Tab-separated table of C-alpha atoms and ligand atoms in Angstrom:
chain	number	residue	atom	x	y	z
A	16	MET	CA	39.123	-4.027	-7.195
A	17	GLU	CA	36.518	-3.104	-4.147
A	18	LEU	CA	36.815	-6.259	-1.875
A	19	GLU	CA	34.927	-4.736	0.800
A	20	TYR	CA	31.137	-3.765	0.460
A	21	LYS	CA	30.492	-0.577	1.674
A	22	PRO	CA	27.063	0.256	1.390
A	23	LYS	CA	26.249	3.591	-0.744
A	24	TYR	CA	24.474	6.099	1.030
A	25	VAL	CA	21.833	8.268	-2.070
A	26	PHE	CA	22.325	11.468	-0.891
A	27	GLU	CA	26.294	10.817	-0.397
A	28	ALA	CA	25.629	9.169	-4.029
A	29	VAL	CA	23.968	11.618	-5.821
A	30	ASP	CA	24.705	14.998	-7.738
A	31	ASP	CA	22.870	18.363	-6.707
A	32	LYS	CA	20.498	17.663	-9.552
A	33	GLU	CA	19.524	14.672	-8.580
A	34	ALA	CA	19.108	15.572	-5.288
A	35	ASP	CA	16.514	18.630	-6.151
A	36	GLU	CA	14.325	15.522	-8.438
A	37	ILE	CA	14.279	13.290	-5.175
A	38	TYR	CA	12.652	16.622	-3.261
A	39	ARG	CA	10.922	17.103	-6.859
A	40	PHE	CA	8.996	13.843	-6.927
A	41	CYS	CA	8.116	13.228	-3.247
A	42	GLU	CA	6.533	16.332	-3.332
A	43	GLN	CA	4.034	14.300	-6.099
A	44	TYR	CA	4.045	11.767	-4.247
A	45	LYS	CA	2.895	13.400	-1.014
A	46	THR	CA	-0.035	14.823	-2.537
A	47	PHE	CA	-1.056	11.576	-3.528
A	48	LEU	CA	-0.950	9.870	-0.539
A	49	ASN	CA	-2.641	12.493	0.978
A	50	TYR	CA	-5.475	11.646	-1.262
A	51	SER	CA	-5.521	7.720	-1.113
A	52	VAL	CA	-6.189	7.218	2.007
A	53	THR	CA	-8.332	4.027	1.292
A	54	GLU	CA	-7.954	1.575	-1.391
A	55	ARG	CA	-10.826	3.212	-3.369
A	56	ARG	CA	-9.005	6.222	-3.343
A	57	CYS	CA	-6.740	4.544	-4.565
A	58	ILE	CA	-7.528	3.271	-7.468
A	59	LYS	CA	-9.896	6.607	-8.320
A	60	LYS	CA	-6.109	8.703	-8.391
A	61	GLY	CA	-4.021	5.769	-10.054
A	62	VAL	CA	-7.269	5.783	-13.090
A	63	GLU	CA	-6.551	9.129	-13.229
A	64	MET	CA	-3.533	9.091	-13.715
A	65	ALA	CA	-3.126	6.466	-15.896
A	66	LYS	CA	-5.915	8.380	-18.259
A	67	GLU	CA	-4.036	11.893	-18.026
A	68	ARG	CA	-0.653	9.715	-19.520
A	69	GLY	CA	-3.204	8.270	-22.392
A	70	PHE	CA	-3.529	4.186	-20.429
A	71	LYS	CA	-6.876	3.488	-22.243
A	72	PRO	CA	-9.713	0.822	-20.662
A	73	PHE	CA	-8.960	-2.620	-21.392
A	74	ASP	CA	-11.990	-4.463	-21.726
A	75	GLU	CA	-12.903	-1.957	-24.634
A	76	MET	CA	-9.287	-2.702	-26.591
A	77	LYS	CA	-10.482	-3.880	-29.910
A	78	THR	CA	-6.581	-5.423	-30.603
A	79	LEU	CA	-3.758	-4.986	-29.111
A	80	LYS	CA	-0.312	-4.044	-30.048
A	81	SER	CA	3.463	-2.611	-29.124
A	82	GLY	CA	2.767	0.707	-27.544
A	83	ASP	CA	-0.724	0.488	-25.959
A	84	LYS	CA	-1.018	1.109	-22.725
A	85	VAL	CA	-3.811	-0.126	-20.997
A	86	TYR	CA	-5.344	-0.346	-17.855
A	87	ALA	CA	-8.268	-2.926	-15.871
A	88	ILE	CA	-10.296	-2.629	-12.624
A	89	ASN	CA	-11.517	-5.513	-10.180
A	90	ARG	CA	-13.921	-4.306	-8.295
A	91	ALA	CA	-12.574	-1.159	-6.923
A	92	LYS	CA	-9.880	-2.069	-5.099
A	93	ASN	CA	-7.665	-3.929	-7.705
A	94	LEU	CA	-5.106	-2.109	-10.424
A	95	ILE	CA	-3.646	-3.571	-13.724
A	96	LEU	CA	-1.858	-1.437	-15.681
A	97	ALA	CA	-0.098	-2.562	-18.867
A	98	VAL	CA	2.414	-1.382	-21.144
A	99	ILE	CA	2.215	-3.953	-24.267
A	100	GLY	CA	6.013	-4.853	-24.914
A	101	LYS	CA	7.879	-5.990	-28.433
A	102	GLN	CA	7.295	-9.757	-27.722
A	103	PRO	CA	4.221	-11.371	-27.284
A	104	ILE	CA	2.995	-11.513	-23.996
A	105	GLU	CA	3.172	-15.637	-24.283
A	106	ASN	CA	7.033	-15.237	-23.614
A	107	GLY	CA	6.905	-13.492	-20.746
A	108	VAL	CA	6.147	-10.211	-18.269
A	109	ASN	CA	7.407	-7.896	-16.427
A	110	ILE	CA	5.151	-7.671	-13.154
A	111	LEU	CA	5.968	-5.075	-10.951
A	112	GLY	CA	3.629	-6.337	-7.891
A	113	SER	CA	2.318	-4.107	-4.936
A	114	HIS	CA	-0.585	-3.852	-2.200
A	115	ILE	CA	-2.672	-0.945	-1.829
A	116	ASP	CA	-4.534	-1.984	1.415
A	117	SER	CA	-3.250	-0.100	4.787
A	118	PRO	CA	-3.799	-1.195	8.570
A	119	ARG	CA	-6.426	1.337	9.677
A	120	LEU	CA	-10.066	0.833	11.852
A	121	ASP	CA	-12.591	-0.659	9.900
A	122	LEU	CA	-16.696	-0.263	11.110
A	123	LYS	CA	-18.571	-3.083	12.456
A	124	PRO	CA	-21.657	-3.789	10.686
A	125	MET	CA	-23.439	-2.230	14.065
A	126	PRO	CA	-21.386	0.523	14.659
A	127	LEU	CA	-23.862	2.974	16.455
A	128	TYR	CA	-23.935	3.456	20.492
A	129	ASP	CA	-24.584	5.687	22.417
A	130	ASP	CA	-23.275	5.521	26.482
A	131	SER	CA	-23.603	8.126	28.406
A	132	LYS	CA	-24.255	10.569	26.158
A	133	ILE	CA	-21.412	9.744	23.809
A	134	ALA	CA	-22.203	8.453	20.636
A	135	TYR	CA	-19.715	5.569	19.652
A	136	LEU	CA	-19.064	3.633	17.039
A	137	LYS	CA	-17.173	0.219	17.589
A	138	THR	CA	-14.542	-0.749	15.077
A	139	HIS	CA	-12.488	-4.163	13.831
A	140	TYR	CA	-9.612	-3.710	12.739
A	141	TYR	CA	-7.866	-4.142	10.082
A	142	GLY	CA	-4.206	-5.376	9.392
A	143	GLY	CA	-2.013	-5.639	11.946
A	144	ILE	CA	-1.705	-2.709	14.494
A	145	LYS	CA	-0.508	-1.550	17.821
A	146	LYS	CA	-3.467	-0.533	19.580
A	147	TYR	CA	-2.441	1.773	21.610
A	148	GLN	CA	-1.093	3.768	18.668
A	149	TRP	CA	-4.203	4.545	17.358
A	150	THR	CA	-6.117	6.374	20.670
A	151	THR	CA	-6.384	10.062	21.414
A	152	ILE	CA	-5.037	10.379	17.679
A	153	PRO	CA	-7.568	12.374	15.013
A	154	MET	CA	-8.821	10.074	13.039
A	155	ALA	CA	-11.360	10.561	9.369
A	156	LEU	CA	-13.729	8.449	8.251
A	157	TYR	CA	-14.805	6.873	4.574
A	158	GLY	CA	-17.246	4.827	3.440
A	159	LYS	CA	-19.337	3.517	0.501
A	160	VAL	CA	-22.860	2.728	2.346
A	161	VAL	CA	-26.111	0.501	-0.305
A	162	THR	CA	-28.847	1.616	0.488
A	163	LYS	CA	-32.356	1.198	-0.935
A	164	SER	CA	-32.297	3.161	-3.217
A	165	GLY	CA	-28.968	3.105	-4.487
A	166	GLU	CA	-25.023	4.310	-3.309
A	167	VAL	CA	-24.065	7.218	-1.393
A	168	ASP	CA	-19.774	7.461	-0.015
A	169	ILE	CA	-19.889	9.447	2.726
A	170	GLU	CA	-16.221	11.479	2.794
A	171	ILE	CA	-15.462	12.710	6.623
A	172	ASP	CA	-11.562	13.790	5.909
A	173	GLY	CA	-11.330	14.869	9.195
A	174	GLU	CA	-10.037	18.329	9.097
A	175	ASP	CA	-13.557	20.292	9.664
A	176	TYR	CA	-14.321	17.938	12.062
A	177	ALA	CA	-12.639	14.828	12.892
A	178	PHE	CA	-13.165	11.535	15.645
A	179	VAL	CA	-11.006	10.254	18.242
A	180	ILE	CA	-10.563	7.226	20.412
A	181	SER	CA	-10.050	7.504	23.854
A	182	ASP	CA	-7.548	6.886	26.798
A	183	LEU	CA	-7.438	6.371	30.260
A	184	LEU	CA	-5.913	9.727	32.111
A	185	PRO	CA	-2.708	8.124	33.535
A	186	HIS	CA	-3.598	10.214	37.313
A	187	LEU	CA	-6.378	6.827	36.670
A	188	ALA	CA	-3.692	4.646	34.937
A	189	SER	CA	-2.062	2.720	37.100
A	190	GLU	CA	-3.749	-0.887	36.922
A	191	GLN	CA	-3.551	-0.274	32.389
A	192	MET	CA	-0.088	0.413	32.882
A	193	LYS	CA	0.145	-3.160	34.891
A	194	LYS	CA	-1.119	-4.481	31.882
A	195	THR	CA	1.215	-5.851	28.411
A	196	MET	CA	1.360	-3.299	25.260
A	197	THR	CA	-0.927	-6.112	23.944
A	198	GLU	CA	-4.192	-6.120	26.632
A	199	GLY	CA	-3.114	-1.792	27.437
A	200	VAL	CA	-6.126	-0.819	25.182
A	201	SER	CA	-7.885	-4.247	23.532
A	202	GLY	CA	-10.206	-4.232	20.811
A	203	GLU	CA	-13.667	-3.712	22.102
A	204	GLN	CA	-12.435	-0.556	23.160
A	205	LEU	CA	-11.226	0.439	20.256
A	206	ASN	CA	-14.353	3.489	19.755
A	207	LEU	CA	-15.251	6.197	17.728
A	208	ILE	CA	-16.242	9.083	19.341
A	209	ALA	CA	-18.989	10.412	17.004
A	210	GLY	CA	-20.662	12.755	19.023
A	211	SER	CA	-22.437	14.465	22.819
A	212	ARG	CA	-25.909	16.970	22.097
A	213	THR	CA	-29.038	15.820	22.674
A	214	ASN	CA	-31.534	19.125	22.276
A	215	ASN	CA	-33.867	17.544	24.463
A	216	GLU	CA	-34.572	15.341	27.608
A	217	GLU	CA	-36.763	13.335	25.318
A	218	GLU	CA	-34.054	11.714	22.800
A	219	SER	CA	-31.489	10.712	22.790
A	220	ILE	CA	-28.140	10.891	21.447
A	221	LYS	CA	-28.399	8.007	19.217
A	222	GLU	CA	-31.656	9.134	17.965
A	223	ASN	CA	-29.666	12.657	17.113
A	224	ILE	CA	-26.650	11.105	15.360
A	225	LEU	CA	-29.332	9.312	12.938
A	226	LYS	CA	-31.311	12.469	12.225
A	227	LEU	CA	-27.633	13.537	10.972
A	228	LEU	CA	-27.025	10.778	8.742
A	229	ASN	CA	-30.381	11.325	7.360
A	230	GLU	CA	-31.007	14.607	6.714
A	231	LYS	CA	-27.163	14.638	5.313
A	232	TYR	CA	-26.832	11.328	3.375
A	233	GLY	CA	-30.261	9.921	3.171
A	234	ILE	CA	-29.055	6.502	5.145
A	235	VAL	CA	-30.966	4.838	8.028
A	236	GLU	CA	-29.428	2.493	10.734
A	237	GLU	CA	-30.248	-0.464	8.990
A	238	ASP	CA	-28.326	0.783	5.542
A	239	PHE	CA	-24.128	1.007	7.912
A	240	ILE	CA	-24.672	-3.479	7.891
A	241	SER	CA	-24.525	-2.809	4.065
A	242	SER	CA	-21.772	-0.144	3.883
A	243	GLU	CA	-18.242	-0.704	4.302
A	244	PHE	CA	-16.602	2.783	6.621
A	245	GLU	CA	-12.081	2.654	7.068
A	246	ALA	CA	-11.703	5.088	9.924
A	247	VAL	CA	-7.645	6.436	9.135
A	248	PRO	CA	-5.770	8.854	10.370
A	249	ALA	CA	-6.774	12.296	9.821
A	250	MET	CA	-2.898	13.475	9.606
A	251	LYS	CA	-2.017	14.882	6.222
A	252	THR	CA	1.661	13.937	5.079
A	253	ARG	CA	4.793	16.066	5.751
A	254	ASP	CA	8.339	16.863	5.557
A	255	ILE	CA	10.282	15.025	8.383
A	256	GLY	CA	13.765	16.539	9.994
A	257	PHE	CA	15.280	20.404	9.929
A	258	ASP	CA	17.318	19.171	6.414
A	259	ARG	CA	13.332	17.718	5.228
A	260	SER	CA	14.895	14.029	3.818
A	261	MET	CA	11.937	11.984	4.715
A	262	VAL	CA	7.888	11.509	4.315
A	263	GLY	CA	6.597	10.994	7.303
A	264	GLY	CA	2.269	9.656	6.606
A	265	TYR	CA	-0.344	7.103	7.038
A	266	GLY	CA	-0.454	4.258	4.561
A	267	GLN	CA	2.935	4.360	3.728
A	268	ASP	CA	3.193	0.680	3.319
A	269	ASP	CA	2.645	-0.416	1.421
A	270	ARG	CA	0.646	2.997	-0.990
A	271	VAL	CA	4.827	4.291	-0.865
A	272	CYS	CA	5.954	1.367	-2.826
A	273	ALA	CA	2.750	1.402	-5.188
A	274	TYR	CA	3.261	5.151	-6.729
A	275	ALA	CA	6.673	4.313	-6.955
A	276	CYS	CA	5.730	1.333	-9.193
A	277	MET	CA	2.974	3.823	-10.838
A	278	GLN	CA	5.209	6.226	-11.735
A	279	ALA	CA	8.157	3.353	-13.527
A	280	ILE	CA	5.330	2.256	-15.581
A	281	PHE	CA	4.361	5.844	-16.366
A	282	ASP	CA	8.143	6.243	-17.410
A	283	CYS	CA	9.449	3.467	-18.236
A	284	ASP	CA	9.931	2.604	-22.649
A	285	PRO	CA	7.733	3.651	-24.515
A	286	GLU	CA	7.485	0.137	-26.355
A	287	PRO	CA	9.760	-2.098	-23.899
A	288	GLU	CA	10.811	-5.869	-25.387
A	289	MET	CA	8.662	-7.388	-22.595
A	290	THR	CA	5.391	-6.122	-21.636
A	291	ALA	CA	5.287	-3.817	-18.775
A	292	ILE	CA	2.688	-4.599	-15.736
A	293	CYS	CA	2.270	-3.136	-12.863
A	294	VAL	CA	-0.186	-4.709	-10.372
A	295	TRP	CA	-1.719	-3.083	-7.410
A	296	ALA	CA	-3.553	-5.334	-5.248
A	297	ASP	CA	-6.063	-4.977	-2.275
A	298	LYS	CA	-6.334	-7.372	0.535
A	299	GLU	CA	-2.564	-8.180	1.515
A	300	GLU	CA	-2.992	-6.862	5.095
A	301	ILE	CA	-5.160	-9.396	5.852
A	302	GLY	CA	-3.622	-12.250	3.519
A	303	SER	CA	-3.798	-11.160	-0.234
A	304	MET	CA	-7.370	-12.794	0.730
A	305	GLY	CA	-10.459	-12.511	-1.152
A	306	ASN	CA	-11.132	-11.584	-4.829
A	307	THR	CA	-9.162	-8.626	-4.950
A	308	GLY	CA	-6.205	-9.907	-3.105
A	309	MET	CA	-3.365	-10.830	-4.887
A	310	GLN	CA	-4.337	-14.846	-3.983
A	311	SER	CA	-7.644	-13.876	-7.033
A	312	LYS	CA	-7.236	-15.257	-10.244
A	313	TYR	CA	-7.517	-11.501	-11.426
A	314	THR	CA	-4.040	-11.373	-12.683
A	315	GLU	CA	-3.589	-14.449	-14.424
A	316	ASN	CA	-7.495	-13.819	-15.978
A	317	THR	CA	-6.099	-10.798	-17.474
A	318	ILE	CA	-2.901	-11.612	-18.757
A	319	ALA	CA	-4.889	-14.458	-20.177
A	320	GLU	CA	-7.179	-12.047	-21.919
A	321	MET	CA	-4.464	-10.456	-23.442
A	322	ILE	CA	-3.104	-13.172	-24.020
A	323	GLU	CA	-6.716	-13.958	-26.746
A	324	LEU	CA	-6.649	-10.049	-27.985
A	325	GLN	CA	-3.289	-9.961	-28.749
A	326	SER	CA	-2.034	-13.708	-30.623
A	327	GLY	CA	-6.251	-13.985	-31.807
A	328	SER	CA	-6.276	-17.262	-29.792
A	329	TYR	CA	-6.270	-18.576	-25.954
A	330	ASN	CA	-5.231	-22.212	-24.369
A	331	ASP	CA	-4.080	-22.811	-20.837
A	332	LEU	CA	-0.859	-23.883	-22.214
A	333	LYS	CA	0.106	-19.903	-23.803
A	334	LEU	CA	-0.492	-18.548	-19.971
A	335	ARG	CA	1.176	-21.540	-18.180
A	336	ARG	CA	4.046	-20.833	-20.078
A	337	CYS	CA	3.740	-16.815	-19.953
A	338	ILE	CA	3.573	-16.907	-16.214
A	339	SER	CA	6.708	-19.897	-16.092
A	340	ASN	CA	8.740	-17.012	-18.152
A	341	SER	CA	8.026	-13.900	-16.308
A	342	TYR	CA	9.935	-11.743	-13.555
A	343	CYS	CA	7.742	-10.162	-10.126
A	344	ILE	CA	9.007	-7.345	-8.333
A	345	SER	CA	6.898	-8.127	-5.215
A	346	SER	CA	6.842	-4.534	-3.817
A	347	ASP	CA	6.592	-3.824	-0.433
A	348	VAL	CA	8.044	-2.123	2.223
A	349	ALA	CA	10.467	-2.610	4.295
A	350	ALA	CA	11.424	-2.771	8.278
A	351	ALA	CA	14.439	0.063	8.509
A	352	PHE	CA	16.657	0.019	11.421
A	353	ASP	CA	15.630	1.651	14.298
A	354	PRO	CA	18.208	3.262	16.672
A	355	SER	CA	16.209	3.483	19.204
A	356	PHE	CA	14.628	-0.728	19.053
A	357	ALA	CA	18.263	-1.927	18.021
A	358	SER	CA	17.894	-4.622	19.602
A	359	VAL	CA	15.306	-6.270	17.120
A	360	PHE	CA	17.401	-5.936	14.394
A	361	GLU	CA	20.955	-7.839	12.660
A	362	LYS	CA	22.761	-5.186	12.332
A	363	GLY	CA	25.292	-6.826	9.126
A	364	ASN	CA	21.790	-7.223	7.884
A	365	ALA	CA	19.373	-4.919	7.709
A	366	ALA	CA	18.024	-2.254	5.523
A	367	PHE	CA	18.509	1.084	6.520
A	368	LEU	CA	16.795	4.661	6.110
A	369	GLY	CA	18.693	5.995	3.211
A	370	ARG	CA	20.343	3.195	1.431
A	371	GLY	CA	18.386	3.164	-1.333
A	372	VAL	CA	16.228	0.573	-2.542
A	373	VAL	CA	15.749	-2.916	-0.450
A	374	ILE	CA	15.964	-6.295	-2.229
A	375	GLU	CA	15.892	-9.212	0.572
A	376	LYS	CA	16.017	-12.481	-0.698
A	377	TYR	CA	13.317	-14.216	1.890
A	378	VAL	CA	10.849	-12.681	4.079
A	379	GLY	CA	8.356	-14.776	5.979
A	380	ALA	CA	9.190	-16.408	9.621
A	381	ARG	CA	11.075	-18.436	12.288
A	382	GLY	CA	12.726	-21.046	9.606
A	383	LYS	CA	12.228	-18.585	6.147
A	384	SER	CA	8.300	-20.358	6.985
A	385	GLY	CA	5.923	-18.804	4.499
A	386	SER	CA	8.760	-17.158	2.861
A	387	ASN	CA	9.604	-16.930	-1.092
A	388	ASP	CA	13.589	-17.157	-0.642
A	389	SER	CA	14.566	-16.010	-4.044
A	390	SER	CA	16.961	-18.219	-6.016
A	391	ALA	CA	21.300	-16.871	-6.294
A	392	GLU	CA	20.531	-16.113	-9.466
A	393	LEU	CA	16.980	-13.959	-9.281
A	394	ILE	CA	19.390	-11.649	-7.928
A	395	GLY	CA	21.612	-11.788	-9.339
A	396	LYS	CA	19.998	-10.049	-12.491
A	397	MET	CA	18.552	-7.333	-10.584
A	398	ARG	CA	21.441	-6.292	-8.348
A	399	HIS	CA	23.632	-6.482	-12.105
A	400	VAL	CA	20.734	-4.608	-13.636
A	401	LEU	CA	20.412	-1.962	-10.265
A	402	ASN	CA	24.159	-1.517	-10.226
A	403	GLU	CA	24.266	-0.980	-14.748
A	404	ASN	CA	21.832	1.950	-14.067
A	405	GLU	CA	23.585	3.685	-10.909
A	406	ILE	CA	20.764	2.941	-8.011
A	407	VAL	CA	21.669	2.881	-4.992
A	408	TRP	CA	19.677	-0.050	-3.566
A	409	GLN	CA	20.619	-2.816	-0.957
A	410	PHE	CA	19.470	-5.487	0.768
A	411	GLY	CA	18.370	-6.483	3.892
A	412	GLU	CA	15.500	-8.994	6.284
A	413	LEU	CA	13.032	-7.938	8.359
A	414	GLY	CA	14.967	-9.076	11.675
A	415	LYS	CA	16.964	-10.896	13.420
A	416	VAL	CA	16.165	-14.721	13.444
A	417	ASP	CA	13.382	-15.695	15.412
A	418	GLY	CA	12.683	-12.266	16.256
A	419	GLY	CA	9.449	-12.535	14.655
A	420	GLY	CA	8.650	-11.911	10.639
A	421	GLY	CA	6.273	-11.207	8.038
A	422	GLY	CA	4.888	-11.864	5.077
A	423	THR	CA	4.224	-10.266	1.079
A	424	ILE	CA	2.664	-10.970	-1.928
A	425	SER	CA	5.275	-12.638	-3.434
A	426	GLN	CA	4.918	-16.403	-2.573
A	427	TYR	CA	1.351	-16.426	-4.419
A	428	VAL	CA	2.792	-14.622	-7.869
A	429	ALA	CA	5.847	-17.305	-6.846
A	430	ASN	CA	3.200	-20.132	-7.073
A	431	LEU	CA	2.487	-19.694	-10.526
A	432	ASN	CA	6.102	-21.118	-10.716
A	433	CYS	CA	6.466	-17.200	-11.746
A	434	ASN	CA	10.464	-15.493	-10.719
A	435	VAL	CA	9.392	-13.164	-7.971
A	436	ILE	CA	12.086	-11.143	-5.844
A	437	ASP	CA	11.191	-8.727	-2.729
A	438	SER	CA	11.686	-5.476	-3.180
A	439	GLY	CA	10.953	-2.401	-1.413
A	440	VAL	CA	11.148	1.214	0.817
A	441	ALA	CA	12.728	0.300	4.139
A	442	LEU	CA	9.922	2.000	6.638
A	443	LEU	CA	10.758	3.526	10.431
A	444	SER	CA	7.182	3.140	12.667
A	445	MET	CA	5.922	0.434	9.858
A	446	HIS	CA	2.040	0.175	10.456
A	447	ALA	CA	1.425	2.599	13.148
A	448	PRO	CA	-0.637	5.675	12.369
A	449	PHE	CA	2.146	8.088	10.982
A	450	GLU	CA	4.925	5.615	9.350
A	451	VAL	CA	8.798	7.593	8.067
A	452	ALA	CA	10.419	7.246	5.107
A	453	SER	CA	13.581	8.087	3.526
A	454	LYS	CA	12.927	11.018	-0.075
A	455	GLY	CA	16.191	9.310	-1.569
A	456	ASP	CA	14.455	5.665	-0.606
A	457	ILE	CA	11.598	6.362	-3.033
A	458	TYR	CA	13.188	7.957	-5.149
A	459	MET	CA	15.602	4.494	-5.796
A	460	ALA	CA	12.677	2.148	-5.667
A	461	TYR	CA	10.778	4.370	-9.039
A	462	LYS	CA	14.452	4.634	-10.591
A	463	GLY	CA	15.205	0.678	-10.356
A	464	TYR	CA	11.764	-1.084	-10.631
A	465	LYS	CA	11.897	1.895	-14.114
A	466	ALA	CA	15.613	-0.115	-15.166
A	467	PHE	CA	13.746	-3.984	-14.221
A	468	LEU	CA	10.227	-2.971	-16.537
A	469	ASN	CA	12.801	-2.047	-18.995
A	470	LYS	CA	16.494	-4.716	-18.945
A	471	PHE	CA	14.392	-7.376	-17.967
A	472	VAL	CA	14.272	-9.387	-20.918
A	473	LYS	CA	14.158	-13.092	-21.558
B	25	LIG	MN1	3.264	-4.024	3.034
B	26	LIG	MN1	1.862	-4.304	6.201
């Protein structure tokens, strides 16, 4: 009997064949991540992949029977995939919930201006960022513009040409360098350089940019007011390290978990015992608000619709019973122990890169404030399923007590009286323009989520 707990490392625990499978899985993940740099693009790619695997639009279903695969889209930014199980939906479902929004710079409603013959786009940051990290890196720009006559999608991927935020040269930065890192670069200094050419003395640089935008996209300045532009790092994903054991890329919080959840529902039992549901939520980084965020009724509404379609009748009690009997993995990234910044972690309870998928009993801040503190019973159930299915996993907490804090979607799902546990992939440099994850952890998240969908039975 093993008395002492000894953590495992993924690449020490798997054989050569599985190690190859891990690298293969992550190649496909990298392709997904390169494309899916905004919520809208995530949904587009996710739906395309679901359709290829036989998922049908839910609103076109006439009946719902065991083995049916459906998808439902909420306002282009929130997706539900479901594989209908053998048991009636009102007995409970197994939910994998992740989020597909990531920290970024949104354009302000009236973004374009010029100063000293440089054209700029003013931004308003979205989510928790360290502002100085977003200067002097190439940025891409993705927008949906509602014009007088229709909609225009503007997608500038930053390969051919890009945008950039300037920072001060060290030679003149003596005052700036005395400031704290919060103040060194301010929100109003996060202005994207967007042009510098005028063609004659009368024309302003702003006029020239507006002319170019009108020629290319048919938009006028007022159209910016009814647009959503997201500036994101124009950096393709890359393998990290001589051993290529990690993935570096933008937006891995939380698209790494979203991808693992999606692949898990694609590969779960064709007729699982309980209905399997994968939810991709928006707006987690700003508090899960809004009608596409996890605090919206969309997931409940969709389950209610499913109950009605399957059983021919609906009452609110059926939905309440279903959710009370349901299980949910709140699938979000965890902070990986960083040896270069060891002081903020408590080594005995931190998550480590390469030790497999992370289970977190709680997140939150201070005295677990804002946390869905999962029960011992639920963690026990999860632990046994992971162990029985030979999945390399670890536990973790966000950092030292009173070191800071953070939240996930778990509290909002748990408040519906659902059984919710936090579990995800550990990241280095979370919320930075370029985040790092271990390939072994990504694969073990996928495997763990698949086991959850197949084995969690009422
Ligand atoms: Mn997250
Ligand atoms: Mn986050």
